[in-house]
Amino acid sequence: MIFRAGLCVSAFAVLLLTAASLALAQGEVEAQALNAGHGIFGFLYLKSWSPYAAGVGIGILSWFAFLLSDHPLGVSTAYARSSGMIETAIRGEKARRRPYYQKFAPEIDWEWMLVIGLIAGAALSAILSGDFAWRFVPGVWASHFGDGWLLRWFTAFIGGAIMGVGARWANGCTSGHALSGTMQLVLSSWVAAIGIFVGGIITALLIF
């Protein structure tokens, strides 16, 4: 019974996602951009999607996450598990006995695979839309600081490290708090999400 209900919800979710994506995407791009040659999947070939369609898609994806894994969307724990796997490869089982890795076992789980899916999905989308290219320095950065990659990579590493520490400290990142937590109306997630956005805006204004 539960399995059938799950299938019904899944089918409805897929139909809703497709319909919403098409309807909302068509409202923001020229009709020919949907590329009639690809039929109902023409929206997959767009260079950008409507933020409303993307929001609907993320919401439906969250349904699947709770339905199939009983777990909210999140990615930052995958990095903690990855660090544990690297340390285990170097130090052996001693790493696994650390209290932190007792809580976050250094192993591949569905969240770790979600990160792989995010990277693969982004690459596939860029390839389908014809927008894929190797860019070591983004255009906005190059217009302010030049084409040198060293400063850009150093700044990105420092920013990523600070964000990673903050995510582990707050027990969640933009996915765990700003997406999954706010959907469940969790107060701490709303505080974390507001802090993330305010911090991002201030940092961008200071840098650019």
Tab-separated table of C-alpha atoms in Angstrom:
chain	number	residue	atom	x	y	z
A	1	MET	CA	0.000	0.000	0.000
A	2	ILE	CA	2.758	2.374	0.998
A	3	PHE	CA	4.739	1.393	-2.097
A	4	ARG	CA	1.766	2.136	-4.358
A	5	ALA	CA	1.226	5.473	-2.687
A	6	GLY	CA	4.897	6.232	-3.245
A	7	LEU	CA	4.614	5.409	-6.927
A	8	CYS	CA	1.566	7.643	-7.290
A	9	VAL	CA	3.342	10.510	-5.570
A	10	SER	CA	6.418	9.948	-7.732
A	11	ALA	CA	4.419	9.927	-10.972
A	12	PHE	CA	2.552	13.050	-9.959
A	13	ALA	CA	5.800	14.751	-9.011
A	14	VAL	CA	7.406	13.980	-12.369
A	15	LEU	CA	4.386	15.286	-14.264
A	16	LEU	CA	4.216	18.408	-12.130
A	17	LEU	CA	7.943	19.067	-12.509
A	18	THR	CA	7.800	18.689	-16.287
A	19	ALA	CA	4.703	20.841	-16.665
A	20	ALA	CA	5.968	23.542	-14.339
A	21	SER	CA	9.399	23.623	-15.944
A	22	LEU	CA	7.957	23.976	-19.422
A	23	ALA	CA	5.353	26.536	-18.471
A	24	LEU	CA	7.684	28.701	-16.452
A	25	ALA	CA	10.638	28.381	-18.766
A	26	GLN	CA	8.563	29.356	-21.778
A	27	GLY	CA	7.599	32.546	-20.027
A	28	GLU	CA	11.188	33.776	-19.880
A	29	VAL	CA	12.763	32.708	-23.118
A	30	GLU	CA	11.954	32.967	-26.740
A	31	ALA	CA	9.728	30.138	-27.889
A	32	GLN	CA	12.167	28.897	-30.502
A	33	ALA	CA	14.800	28.522	-27.802
A	34	LEU	CA	12.913	25.495	-26.487
A	35	ASN	CA	14.055	23.783	-29.661
A	36	ALA	CA	11.062	21.991	-31.134
A	37	GLY	CA	13.327	19.195	-32.363
A	38	HIS	CA	13.680	17.935	-28.779
A	39	GLY	CA	9.949	17.846	-28.019
A	40	ILE	CA	8.894	18.114	-24.397
A	41	PHE	CA	12.519	17.834	-23.322
A	42	GLY	CA	13.457	21.031	-25.144
A	43	PHE	CA	13.792	22.884	-21.836
A	44	LEU	CA	16.803	20.708	-21.023
A	45	TYR	CA	18.687	22.478	-23.820
A	46	LEU	CA	18.162	26.006	-22.459
A	47	LYS	CA	21.161	28.020	-21.251
A	48	SER	CA	19.210	29.058	-18.163
A	49	TRP	CA	15.967	28.072	-16.468
A	50	SER	CA	13.379	30.203	-14.833
A	51	PRO	CA	14.206	30.549	-11.116
A	52	TYR	CA	10.560	29.710	-10.413
A	53	ALA	CA	10.861	26.432	-12.332
A	54	ALA	CA	14.109	25.645	-10.534
A	55	GLY	CA	12.423	26.358	-7.193
A	56	VAL	CA	9.564	23.996	-8.043
A	57	GLY	CA	12.078	21.340	-9.066
A	58	ILE	CA	14.048	21.655	-5.838
A	59	GLY	CA	10.847	21.421	-3.823
A	60	ILE	CA	9.816	18.224	-5.609
A	61	LEU	CA	13.328	16.813	-5.206
A	62	SER	CA	12.970	17.404	-1.476
A	63	TRP	CA	9.789	15.295	-1.537
A	64	PHE	CA	11.732	12.429	-3.071
A	65	ALA	CA	14.527	12.806	-0.526
A	66	PHE	CA	12.092	12.444	2.380
A	67	LEU	CA	10.030	9.753	0.630
A	68	LEU	CA	12.901	7.502	-0.422
A	69	SER	CA	15.578	8.146	2.202
A	70	ASP	CA	13.734	9.812	5.107
A	71	HIS	CA	16.483	12.424	5.057
A	72	PRO	CA	16.512	16.127	4.116
A	73	LEU	CA	18.616	17.435	1.254
A	74	GLY	CA	22.139	18.392	2.239
A	75	VAL	CA	25.695	18.181	0.942
A	76	SER	CA	28.150	19.519	3.520
A	77	THR	CA	28.269	16.236	5.475
A	78	ALA	CA	29.553	14.565	2.302
A	79	TYR	CA	32.717	16.687	2.566
A	80	ALA	CA	33.179	15.609	6.180
A	81	ARG	CA	32.852	11.965	5.116
A	82	SER	CA	35.307	12.574	2.259
A	83	SER	CA	37.891	14.018	4.645
A	84	GLY	CA	37.396	10.935	6.800
A	85	MET	CA	37.947	8.609	3.839
A	86	ILE	CA	41.158	10.467	2.934
A	87	GLU	CA	42.407	10.320	6.532
A	88	THR	CA	41.481	6.631	6.751
A	89	ALA	CA	43.499	5.946	3.595
A	90	ILE	CA	46.529	7.606	5.251
A	91	ARG	CA	46.199	6.594	8.921
A	92	GLY	CA	44.164	3.427	8.603
A	93	GLU	CA	41.547	2.411	11.184
A	94	LYS	CA	42.920	4.913	13.736
A	95	ALA	CA	41.010	7.604	11.859
A	96	ARG	CA	37.728	5.712	12.208
A	97	ARG	CA	38.106	5.655	15.997
A	98	ARG	CA	38.044	9.446	16.225
A	99	PRO	CA	34.813	10.681	17.885
A	100	TYR	CA	33.966	12.894	14.906
A	101	TYR	CA	34.125	9.985	12.478
A	102	GLN	CA	32.148	7.830	14.867
A	103	LYS	CA	29.335	10.344	14.306
A	104	PHE	CA	29.996	10.896	10.595
A	105	ALA	CA	31.313	7.583	9.308
A	106	PRO	CA	33.867	7.949	6.486
A	107	GLU	CA	31.873	6.082	3.863
A	108	ILE	CA	29.892	6.702	0.710
A	109	ASP	CA	26.218	7.327	1.378
A	110	TRP	CA	23.311	8.813	-0.583
A	111	GLU	CA	24.400	12.391	0.316
A	112	TRP	CA	27.874	11.730	-1.079
A	113	MET	CA	26.303	10.442	-4.296
A	114	LEU	CA	24.106	13.563	-4.389
A	115	VAL	CA	27.252	15.713	-4.643
A	116	ILE	CA	28.462	13.568	-7.552
A	117	GLY	CA	25.034	13.981	-9.138
A	118	LEU	CA	25.180	17.768	-8.742
A	119	ILE	CA	28.511	17.943	-10.561
A	120	ALA	CA	27.434	15.507	-13.278
A	121	GLY	CA	24.066	17.232	-13.721
A	122	ALA	CA	25.638	20.677	-14.042
A	123	ALA	CA	28.132	19.367	-16.604
A	124	LEU	CA	25.383	17.612	-18.570
A	125	SER	CA	23.235	20.751	-18.587
A	126	ALA	CA	26.139	22.876	-19.838
A	127	ILE	CA	26.911	20.350	-22.579
A	128	LEU	CA	23.281	20.079	-23.737
A	129	SER	CA	22.876	23.865	-23.873
A	130	GLY	CA	26.147	24.308	-25.762
A	131	ASP	CA	27.510	26.476	-22.960
A	132	PHE	CA	30.246	24.111	-21.764
A	133	ALA	CA	33.774	25.555	-21.748
A	134	TRP	CA	36.868	25.282	-19.569
A	135	ARG	CA	37.110	28.592	-17.676
A	136	PHE	CA	39.753	28.901	-14.967
A	137	VAL	CA	38.884	32.526	-14.150
A	138	PRO	CA	35.263	33.805	-14.291
A	139	GLY	CA	34.619	36.868	-16.425
A	140	VAL	CA	33.424	39.054	-13.522
A	141	TRP	CA	36.605	38.311	-11.563
A	142	ALA	CA	38.813	38.901	-14.615
A	143	SER	CA	37.202	42.290	-15.258
A	144	HIS	CA	38.227	43.458	-11.762
A	145	PHE	CA	41.463	41.611	-11.016
A	146	GLY	CA	42.817	40.400	-14.346
A	147	ASP	CA	43.231	36.934	-15.843
A	148	GLY	CA	45.673	35.558	-13.250
A	149	TRP	CA	44.373	32.290	-11.838
A	150	LEU	CA	46.502	32.087	-8.675
A	151	LEU	CA	44.760	34.905	-6.758
A	152	ARG	CA	41.363	33.687	-7.940
A	153	TRP	CA	41.986	30.097	-6.829
A	154	PHE	CA	43.490	31.205	-3.503
A	155	THR	CA	40.482	33.432	-2.786
A	156	ALA	CA	38.061	30.666	-3.770
A	157	PHE	CA	39.877	28.184	-1.517
A	158	ILE	CA	39.798	30.534	1.487
A	159	GLY	CA	36.133	31.330	0.899
A	160	GLY	CA	35.254	27.661	0.519
A	161	ALA	CA	37.175	26.733	3.670
A	162	ILE	CA	35.399	29.433	5.720
A	163	MET	CA	32.033	28.324	4.343
A	164	GLY	CA	32.861	24.691	5.091
A	165	VAL	CA	33.824	25.419	8.707
A	166	GLY	CA	30.687	27.516	9.143
A	167	ALA	CA	28.495	24.780	7.666
A	168	ARG	CA	29.862	22.142	10.014
A	169	TRP	CA	29.628	24.538	12.957
A	170	ALA	CA	25.986	25.339	12.148
A	171	ASN	CA	25.261	21.664	11.365
A	172	GLY	CA	24.136	22.520	7.846
A	173	CYS	CA	24.915	24.508	4.705
A	174	THR	CA	22.838	26.325	2.101
A	175	SER	CA	21.243	22.996	1.168
A	176	GLY	CA	20.609	21.652	4.649
A	177	HIS	CA	19.448	24.932	6.185
A	178	ALA	CA	18.409	27.326	3.393
A	179	LEU	CA	16.567	24.669	1.369
A	180	SER	CA	15.551	21.744	3.552
A	181	GLY	CA	15.344	23.539	6.886
A	182	THR	CA	13.343	26.539	5.702
A	183	MET	CA	10.901	24.192	3.905
A	184	GLN	CA	10.189	22.651	7.307
A	185	LEU	CA	9.914	26.126	8.905
A	186	VAL	CA	12.808	25.422	11.263
A	187	LEU	CA	13.739	28.646	13.082
A	188	SER	CA	17.474	27.890	13.256
A	189	SER	CA	17.510	27.266	9.501
A	190	TRP	CA	15.882	30.617	8.791
A	191	VAL	CA	18.502	32.323	10.987
A	192	ALA	CA	21.291	30.422	9.223
A	193	ALA	CA	19.889	31.188	5.743
A	194	ILE	CA	19.571	34.907	6.485
A	195	GLY	CA	23.122	34.928	7.855
A	196	ILE	CA	24.451	33.160	4.744
A	197	PHE	CA	22.794	35.613	2.366
A	198	VAL	CA	23.771	38.708	4.370
A	199	GLY	CA	27.356	37.461	4.615
A	200	GLY	CA	27.453	36.719	0.887
A	201	ILE	CA	26.122	40.154	-0.058
A	202	ILE	CA	28.567	41.985	2.233
A	203	THR	CA	31.502	39.911	0.950
A	204	ALA	CA	30.563	40.557	-2.681
A	205	LEU	CA	30.283	44.304	-2.030
A	206	LEU	CA	33.687	44.340	-0.310
A	207	ILE	CA	35.413	42.383	-3.094
A	208	PHE	CA	33.769	43.950	-6.142
